[in-house]
């Protein structure tokens, strides 16, 4: 408690000494005099000589169009992806096509969640505990037929003996690669998740699993004491010192970029929520070895990884946690991401449609796809989503502007 209070006081002092008080005239030492009248008019600024902190931030934003700004809706699917109590289906992979069918891989388990207070050796501590990776196919992307397991948990004592889950698919030169999270028993609070890999010559399998993880947490944090408490640390370590999660491999610039979510030992709550960030590891071969980028972390926020190639760089949907959550970002080099749009919420655990032309427009790959939803904490199921670029706002009764999805999909507001 005292350590967190000290940090707060230090941050307060830094902010206080660097900013004027609310009763003082704002510091206008920055040169905004050369900004055009058109820009001043665009932001509705009354006087360029009396700029609030908000107006200064706005004037420093890059001028971008709305091509990255989307809205979306979520809908139920049919067949085996319809809700089924007693079965967990979650974290759908991206969609690919083979033999004229869509393919999707996902985490699957049964049984209710008991949590860490229960019998962790025999019960589930999370919905994604005791999962295997299954796959399903669909003719139309709406009605899905479950095909069975693709990658299962390892034998007792293996690095993946407890759960394999949160999977992504990559097709490369006629071969197929599944990367996914792994947990080794016992699943306690301080357990360190890793990333595994499996490959096959066909989406139907059979799949060969890597003997060892292809990515592990940083080994530079130090727990405090022996209590199974993830908040007690002597040294926090790198942003991914506790867990590496939600992997996704993309071919990029002649190499393979493995994007992942990192969780830090002694995780804290920040002004944006949980302190979750993302990183990347790079290899010359899909099977590795993967070397973490020295520029990690490459995001200030995030949760489930959602990345795609676009315009010579990499685009990323950042969701759920941190001060930059619910934004779409883009990096011309796959490393240095900048915010391109801020959206109202976002589907969780997105499975993108990798069958579309993702270069057609910035968010073309998000026009349709898969997501998951919590019916309860015990039971989750896979749903579909669709999105569209938001071009303008209209109230009920106004003419529908060209480029909008349609009246039924656009929520109106007269306030």
Coordinates of C-alpha atoms in Angstrom, one line a residue:
X1 CA 0.0 0.0 0.0
X2 CA 2.8 2.5 1.0
X3 CA 4.7 1.7 -2.2
X4 CA 1.6 2.5 -4.4
X5 CA 0.9 5.6 -2.4
X6 CA 4.5 6.8 -2.9
X7 CA 4.2 6.3 -6.6
X8 CA 0.9 8.2 -6.7
X9 CA 2.4 11.1 -4.8
X10 CA 5.4 11.2 -7.0
X11 CA 3.2 11.2 -10.1
X12 CA 1.0 14.0 -8.6
X13 CA 4.1 16.2 -7.9
X14 CA 5.4 15.7 -11.4
X15 CA 2.0 16.6 -13.0
X16 CA 1.4 19.5 -10.6
X17 CA 4.8 21.1 -11.2
X18 CA 4.6 20.7 -15.0
X19 CA 1.0 22.2 -15.4
X20 CA -0.7 25.4 -14.4
X21 CA -3.5 25.4 -11.9
X22 CA -7.1 25.6 -13.1
X23 CA -7.3 29.2 -12.0
X24 CA -4.2 30.3 -13.9
X25 CA -4.0 31.4 -17.5
X26 CA -2.9 28.4 -19.6
X27 CA 0.7 28.3 -20.7
X28 CA 0.6 29.2 -24.4
X29 CA 4.4 29.2 -24.9
X30 CA 3.9 26.6 -27.7
X31 CA 3.7 28.2 -31.1
X32 CA 0.2 27.8 -32.4
X33 CA 0.1 31.1 -34.3
X34 CA 1.1 29.5 -37.6
X35 CA -1.9 27.1 -37.6
X36 CA -4.3 28.0 -40.4
X37 CA -7.7 29.6 -39.8
X38 CA -9.3 26.6 -41.4
X39 CA -7.9 24.3 -38.8
X40 CA -8.9 26.7 -36.0
X41 CA -12.4 26.8 -37.5
X42 CA -12.5 22.9 -37.8
X43 CA -11.9 22.5 -34.1
X44 CA -14.2 25.3 -33.1
X45 CA -11.6 27.2 -31.2
X46 CA -12.7 30.7 -30.1
X47 CA -9.3 32.3 -29.6
X48 CA -5.9 31.0 -30.7
X49 CA -4.3 33.1 -28.0
X50 CA -6.2 31.4 -25.2
X51 CA -5.9 27.7 -25.7
X52 CA -7.0 25.1 -23.1
X53 CA -4.9 21.9 -22.7
X54 CA -7.6 20.1 -24.6
X55 CA -7.4 22.5 -27.6
X56 CA -3.6 22.2 -27.6
X57 CA -3.8 18.4 -27.7
X58 CA -6.3 18.6 -30.6
X59 CA -4.1 21.0 -32.6
X60 CA -1.2 18.5 -32.2
X61 CA -3.2 15.5 -33.5
X62 CA -2.4 14.4 -37.0
X63 CA -5.2 15.2 -39.4
X64 CA -6.7 12.0 -40.6
X65 CA -9.8 11.0 -42.4
X66 CA -12.4 8.6 -41.0
X67 CA -11.4 5.5 -43.1
X68 CA -10.2 3.7 -40.0
X69 CA -13.4 4.5 -38.0
X70 CA -15.9 1.6 -37.8
X71 CA -19.1 0.5 -36.1
X72 CA -20.1 -3.1 -35.8
X73 CA -22.9 -5.5 -34.7
X74 CA -22.7 -9.0 -33.3
X75 CA -25.1 -11.9 -34.2
X76 CA -25.8 -15.5 -33.4
X77 CA -24.5 -18.3 -35.5
X78 CA -26.1 -21.7 -36.3
X79 CA -25.2 -25.3 -36.0
X80 CA -22.5 -26.2 -33.5
X81 CA -21.7 -22.6 -32.8
X82 CA -25.1 -21.9 -31.4
X83 CA -25.1 -21.5 -27.6
X84 CA -24.9 -24.9 -25.8
X85 CA -25.0 -24.9 -22.0
X86 CA -22.4 -27.1 -20.5
X87 CA -19.8 -26.5 -23.3
X88 CA -17.3 -23.7 -23.6
X89 CA -16.4 -22.6 -27.1
X90 CA -14.3 -19.4 -27.2
X91 CA -11.4 -17.5 -28.7
X92 CA -12.1 -18.3 -32.4
X93 CA -9.1 -18.2 -34.8
X94 CA -9.1 -16.3 -38.0
X95 CA -11.1 -17.7 -40.9
X96 CA -9.4 -19.4 -43.8
X97 CA -10.9 -21.3 -46.8
X98 CA -10.0 -24.8 -48.0
X99 CA -12.0 -27.1 -50.3
X100 CA -14.6 -24.3 -50.6
X101 CA -15.2 -24.3 -46.9
X102 CA -14.5 -21.9 -44.1
X103 CA -12.3 -23.3 -41.3
X104 CA -12.0 -22.0 -37.7
X105 CA -10.1 -23.3 -34.7
X106 CA -11.1 -22.5 -31.1
X107 CA -10.7 -23.4 -27.4
X108 CA -13.2 -26.0 -26.2
X109 CA -13.9 -27.4 -22.7
X110 CA -16.7 -28.6 -20.5
X111 CA -17.5 -28.1 -16.9
X112 CA -18.1 -25.2 -14.6
X113 CA -15.4 -22.9 -13.2
X114 CA -14.4 -23.6 -9.6
X115 CA -11.7 -20.9 -9.3
X116 CA -8.5 -20.8 -7.3
X117 CA -10.3 -21.4 -4.0
X118 CA -11.4 -24.8 -5.0
X119 CA -9.6 -28.1 -6.0
X120 CA -7.2 -26.7 -8.6
X121 CA -5.8 -30.2 -9.3
X122 CA -9.2 -31.6 -10.4
X123 CA -11.5 -28.6 -11.2
X124 CA -11.3 -25.6 -13.6
X125 CA -9.9 -22.4 -12.4
X126 CA -10.8 -20.4 -15.5
X127 CA -13.2 -20.9 -18.5
X128 CA -10.1 -21.5 -20.6
X129 CA -8.7 -24.1 -18.3
X130 CA -8.6 -27.8 -19.3
X131 CA -9.2 -26.9 -22.9
X132 CA -8.3 -28.6 -26.1
X133 CA -8.2 -27.0 -29.6
X134 CA -11.0 -28.1 -31.8
X135 CA -12.0 -27.0 -35.3
X136 CA -15.2 -26.5 -37.3
X137 CA -16.1 -25.9 -40.9
X138 CA -18.9 -23.9 -42.6
X139 CA -20.2 -23.5 -46.2
X140 CA -21.4 -20.0 -45.6
X141 CA -19.7 -18.7 -42.4
X142 CA -23.1 -18.9 -40.6
X143 CA -23.9 -22.5 -39.9
X144 CA -20.9 -24.4 -38.4
X145 CA -20.2 -28.1 -38.1
X146 CA -17.8 -29.2 -35.4
X147 CA -15.2 -31.6 -36.7
X148 CA -13.4 -32.6 -33.5
X149 CA -10.1 -32.0 -31.8
X150 CA -7.1 -30.7 -33.7
X151 CA -4.5 -30.2 -30.9
X152 CA -4.9 -31.7 -27.5
X153 CA -3.2 -31.3 -24.1
X154 CA 0.1 -33.1 -23.6
X155 CA 0.9 -36.0 -21.3
X156 CA 1.4 -35.4 -17.6
X157 CA 4.5 -33.4 -17.0
X158 CA 4.6 -31.8 -20.5
X159 CA 4.6 -28.0 -20.8
X160 CA 1.1 -28.1 -22.2
X161 CA -0.4 -30.8 -19.9
X162 CA -3.1 -28.6 -18.3
X163 CA -4.6 -26.6 -21.2
X164 CA -4.1 -25.6 -24.8
X165 CA -6.2 -22.6 -25.9
X166 CA -6.5 -19.2 -27.6
X167 CA -5.4 -20.4 -31.0
X168 CA -4.5 -18.6 -34.3
X169 CA -4.0 -20.1 -37.8
X170 CA -1.4 -19.1 -40.4
X171 CA -1.2 -20.6 -43.9
X172 CA 2.3 -20.3 -45.5
X173 CA 3.6 -22.0 -48.7
X174 CA 1.1 -24.9 -48.6
X175 CA 1.5 -25.6 -44.9
X176 CA -0.6 -24.7 -41.9
X177 CA 0.5 -23.5 -38.5
X178 CA -1.4 -23.2 -35.3
X179 CA 0.0 -21.1 -32.5
X180 CA -1.7 -21.1 -29.1
X181 CA -1.3 -20.6 -25.3
X182 CA -0.2 -23.4 -23.0
X183 CA -0.4 -24.1 -19.3
X184 CA 1.4 -26.7 -17.3
X185 CA -0.1 -28.2 -14.1
X186 CA -0.7 -27.2 -11.4
X187 CA -2.7 -24.1 -12.6
X188 CA -2.0 -21.8 -9.6
X189 CA -2.0 -18.0 -9.5
X190 CA 1.7 -17.7 -10.2
X191 CA 1.9 -20.2 -13.1
X192 CA 3.7 -18.9 -16.2
X193 CA 1.8 -19.4 -19.5
X194 CA 3.8 -20.1 -22.7
X195 CA 3.2 -20.4 -26.4
X196 CA 3.1 -23.6 -28.4
X197 CA 3.0 -24.4 -32.1
X198 CA 1.6 -27.2 -34.3
X199 CA 1.9 -27.7 -38.0
X200 CA 0.2 -29.8 -40.7
X201 CA 0.0 -30.2 -44.5
X202 CA -3.8 -29.8 -44.4
X203 CA -6.3 -27.9 -42.3
X204 CA -7.7 -31.4 -41.4
X205 CA -4.4 -32.4 -39.8
X206 CA -2.8 -34.5 -38.5
X207 CA -1.0 -31.8 -36.4
X208 CA 2.6 -32.1 -35.2
X209 CA 3.2 -30.2 -31.9
X210 CA 6.5 -28.5 -31.0
X211 CA 8.4 -30.4 -28.3
X212 CA 9.1 -27.2 -26.4
X213 CA 7.4 -23.8 -26.2
X214 CA 8.3 -21.3 -29.0
X215 CA 7.8 -18.3 -26.6
X216 CA 8.1 -18.0 -22.9
X217 CA 7.8 -15.2 -20.4
X218 CA 10.8 -13.0 -19.5
X219 CA 12.8 -14.5 -16.7
X220 CA 13.7 -11.3 -14.9
X221 CA 11.0 -10.8 -12.3
X222 CA 11.3 -11.9 -8.7
X223 CA 8.3 -13.1 -6.6
X224 CA 8.1 -12.0 -3.0
X225 CA 7.9 -15.0 -0.6
X226 CA 6.3 -18.4 -1.3
X227 CA 2.6 -17.3 -1.0
X228 CA 0.7 -18.0 -4.2
X229 CA 0.0 -14.3 -4.8
X230 CA 0.8 -12.7 -8.1
X231 CA 0.8 -9.2 -6.7
X232 CA 3.6 -9.7 -4.3
X233 CA 6.9 -9.1 -6.0
X234 CA 10.4 -7.9 -5.2
X235 CA 11.1 -7.1 -8.9
X236 CA 8.4 -6.8 -11.6
X237 CA 10.6 -7.6 -14.6
X238 CA 9.7 -7.0 -18.2
X239 CA 6.1 -6.4 -19.4
X240 CA 5.8 -10.1 -20.1
X241 CA 7.5 -11.5 -17.0
X242 CA 4.5 -13.5 -15.9
X243 CA 2.6 -14.6 -19.0
X244 CA 2.7 -14.6 -22.8
X245 CA -0.8 -14.9 -24.3
X246 CA -3.0 -14.7 -27.4
X247 CA -0.3 -15.3 -30.0
X248 CA -0.7 -14.6 -33.7
X249 CA 2.0 -15.1 -36.4
X250 CA 2.0 -12.9 -39.5
X251 CA 4.4 -13.2 -42.5
X252 CA 6.0 -9.8 -42.8
X253 CA 9.0 -8.4 -44.7
X254 CA 10.4 -11.8 -45.4
X255 CA 10.2 -12.9 -41.7
X256 CA 7.6 -14.1 -39.3
X257 CA 6.2 -11.7 -36.7
X258 CA 4.7 -13.3 -33.6
X259 CA 2.5 -10.8 -31.9
X260 CA 1.4 -11.5 -28.3
X261 CA 0.0 -10.1 -25.1
X262 CA 2.3 -9.8 -22.1
X263 CA 1.3 -9.9 -18.5
X264 CA 3.8 -8.6 -15.9
X265 CA 4.5 -10.0 -12.5
X266 CA 2.9 -7.8 -9.8
X267 CA 0.3 -6.6 -12.4
X268 CA -1.2 -3.2 -11.4
X269 CA -4.2 -1.1 -12.2
X270 CA -3.4 2.1 -14.1
X271 CA -5.5 5.1 -15.2
X272 CA -6.6 2.9 -18.1
X273 CA -7.4 -0.3 -16.2
X274 CA -5.3 -3.4 -16.1
X275 CA -1.6 -2.9 -17.1
X276 CA -1.7 -5.0 -20.2
X277 CA 0.6 -4.5 -23.1
X278 CA 1.7 -6.3 -26.3
X279 CA 4.9 -7.3 -27.9
X280 CA 6.4 -9.0 -30.9
X281 CA 9.0 -11.8 -31.5
X282 CA 10.5 -12.3 -34.9
X283 CA 11.9 -15.4 -36.7
X284 CA 13.2 -16.4 -40.1
X285 CA 11.2 -19.6 -40.1
X286 CA 7.6 -20.2 -39.0
X287 CA 8.8 -22.8 -36.5
X288 CA 11.3 -20.3 -35.0
X289 CA 13.4 -19.7 -33.1
X290 CA 11.6 -16.5 -32.2
X291 CA 13.5 -13.5 -30.8
X292 CA 11.7 -10.8 -28.9
X293 CA 12.0 -7.3 -30.3
X294 CA 14.2 -5.0 -28.2
X295 CA 11.5 -2.4 -28.8
X296 CA 9.0 -4.3 -26.7
X297 CA 6.4 -3.5 -25.5
X298 CA 4.9 -2.1 -28.7
X299 CA 1.6 -1.1 -27.2
X300 CA 0.4 0.7 -24.1
X301 CA -2.8 -1.3 -23.9
X302 CA -4.7 -4.3 -25.3
X303 CA -5.9 -7.8 -24.7
X304 CA -6.6 -10.4 -27.3
X305 CA -4.2 -10.0 -30.3
X306 CA -5.9 -8.8 -33.5
X307 CA -3.4 -7.9 -36.3
X308 CA -3.4 -7.8 -40.0
X309 CA -1.1 -6.7 -42.9
X310 CA -2.0 -3.4 -44.5
X311 CA -0.3 -0.9 -46.8
X312 CA 3.2 -2.2 -46.2
X313 CA 2.8 -2.2 -42.4
X314 CA 0.8 -3.9 -39.7
X315 CA -2.6 -2.8 -38.4
X316 CA -3.9 -3.7 -34.9
X317 CA -7.2 -3.6 -33.0
X318 CA -6.4 -2.8 -29.4
X319 CA -9.2 -3.8 -26.9
X320 CA -10.3 -4.1 -23.3
X321 CA -7.4 -2.9 -21.1
X322 CA -5.2 0.2 -20.8
X323 CA -5.4 3.9 -21.6
X324 CA -5.4 3.2 -25.4
X325 CA -8.1 0.5 -25.4
X326 CA -10.7 0.4 -28.1
X327 CA -8.4 1.9 -30.8
X328 CA -7.3 0.8 -34.2
X329 CA -3.5 1.4 -34.7
X330 CA -1.1 1.1 -37.5
X331 CA 2.7 0.7 -37.7
X332 CA 4.6 1.3 -41.0
X333 CA 7.3 -1.1 -39.7
X334 CA 5.2 -3.5 -37.6
X335 CA 6.7 -2.0 -34.4
X336 CA 6.0 1.7 -34.0
X337 CA 2.2 1.9 -33.7
X338 CA 0.1 5.0 -33.8
X339 CA -3.6 5.5 -33.1
X340 CA -5.6 5.7 -36.3
X341 CA -9.1 5.7 -34.8
X342 CA -11.0 5.2 -31.6
X343 CA -14.1 3.0 -31.7
X344 CA -17.1 2.4 -29.5
X345 CA -16.2 -0.9 -27.8
X346 CA -15.0 -3.8 -29.9
X347 CA -15.9 -7.5 -30.4
X348 CA -13.7 -9.6 -28.0
X349 CA -11.3 -12.3 -29.2
X350 CA -11.8 -11.5 -32.8
X351 CA -11.3 -14.1 -35.5
X352 CA -10.6 -12.0 -38.7
X353 CA -11.7 -13.1 -42.2
X354 CA -8.3 -13.8 -43.8
X355 CA -10.0 -14.7 -47.1
X356 CA -10.7 -11.1 -48.1
X357 CA -8.5 -8.5 -49.8
X358 CA -7.2 -6.8 -46.7
X359 CA -5.5 -4.1 -48.8
X360 CA -8.8 -2.9 -50.2
X361 CA -9.3 -0.5 -47.4
X362 CA -7.8 -0.2 -43.8
X363 CA -10.5 -2.3 -42.1
X364 CA -11.7 -4.5 -45.0
X365 CA -10.6 -7.6 -43.1
X366 CA -13.0 -6.7 -40.3
X367 CA -16.2 -6.6 -42.5
X368 CA -17.1 -10.0 -41.1
X369 CA -15.6 -12.4 -38.7
X370 CA -16.0 -14.3 -35.4
X371 CA -16.0 -13.3 -31.7
X372 CA -17.0 -14.9 -28.4
X373 CA -19.5 -13.9 -25.8
X374 CA -20.0 -14.7 -22.2
X375 CA -23.5 -16.1 -21.6
X376 CA -22.3 -16.6 -18.0
X377 CA -18.8 -16.8 -16.5
X378 CA -19.1 -20.6 -16.9
X379 CA -20.4 -20.8 -20.4
X380 CA -19.1 -18.9 -23.5
X381 CA -20.0 -19.4 -27.1
X382 CA -18.9 -18.2 -30.6
X383 CA -20.8 -15.6 -32.4
X384 CA -20.4 -13.7 -35.7
X385 CA -19.8 -10.0 -36.2
X386 CA -19.9 -7.6 -39.1
X387 CA -18.7 -4.0 -39.4
X388 CA -18.8 -1.0 -41.6
X389 CA -17.0 2.3 -42.0
X390 CA -18.9 5.1 -40.2
X391 CA -19.1 8.1 -42.5
X392 CA -21.5 10.5 -40.8
X393 CA -24.1 10.8 -38.1
X394 CA -27.8 11.2 -38.8
X395 CA -30.8 11.5 -36.6
X396 CA -34.0 9.6 -37.2
X397 CA -35.8 11.0 -40.2
X398 CA -32.7 12.5 -41.9
X399 CA -31.6 11.3 -45.3
X400 CA -29.3 8.3 -45.1
X401 CA -25.9 9.4 -46.3
X402 CA -24.1 7.4 -49.0
X403 CA -21.7 4.9 -47.4
X404 CA -23.7 4.0 -44.4
X405 CA -24.6 0.4 -43.9
X406 CA -28.3 0.9 -43.8
X407 CA -31.0 2.5 -41.5
X408 CA -31.5 -0.7 -39.6
X409 CA -27.8 -1.0 -38.7
X410 CA -27.1 2.6 -37.8
X411 CA -28.1 3.6 -34.3
X412 CA -29.5 7.1 -34.3
X413 CA -29.4 9.7 -31.6
X414 CA -31.3 13.0 -31.5
X415 CA -29.5 14.4 -28.5

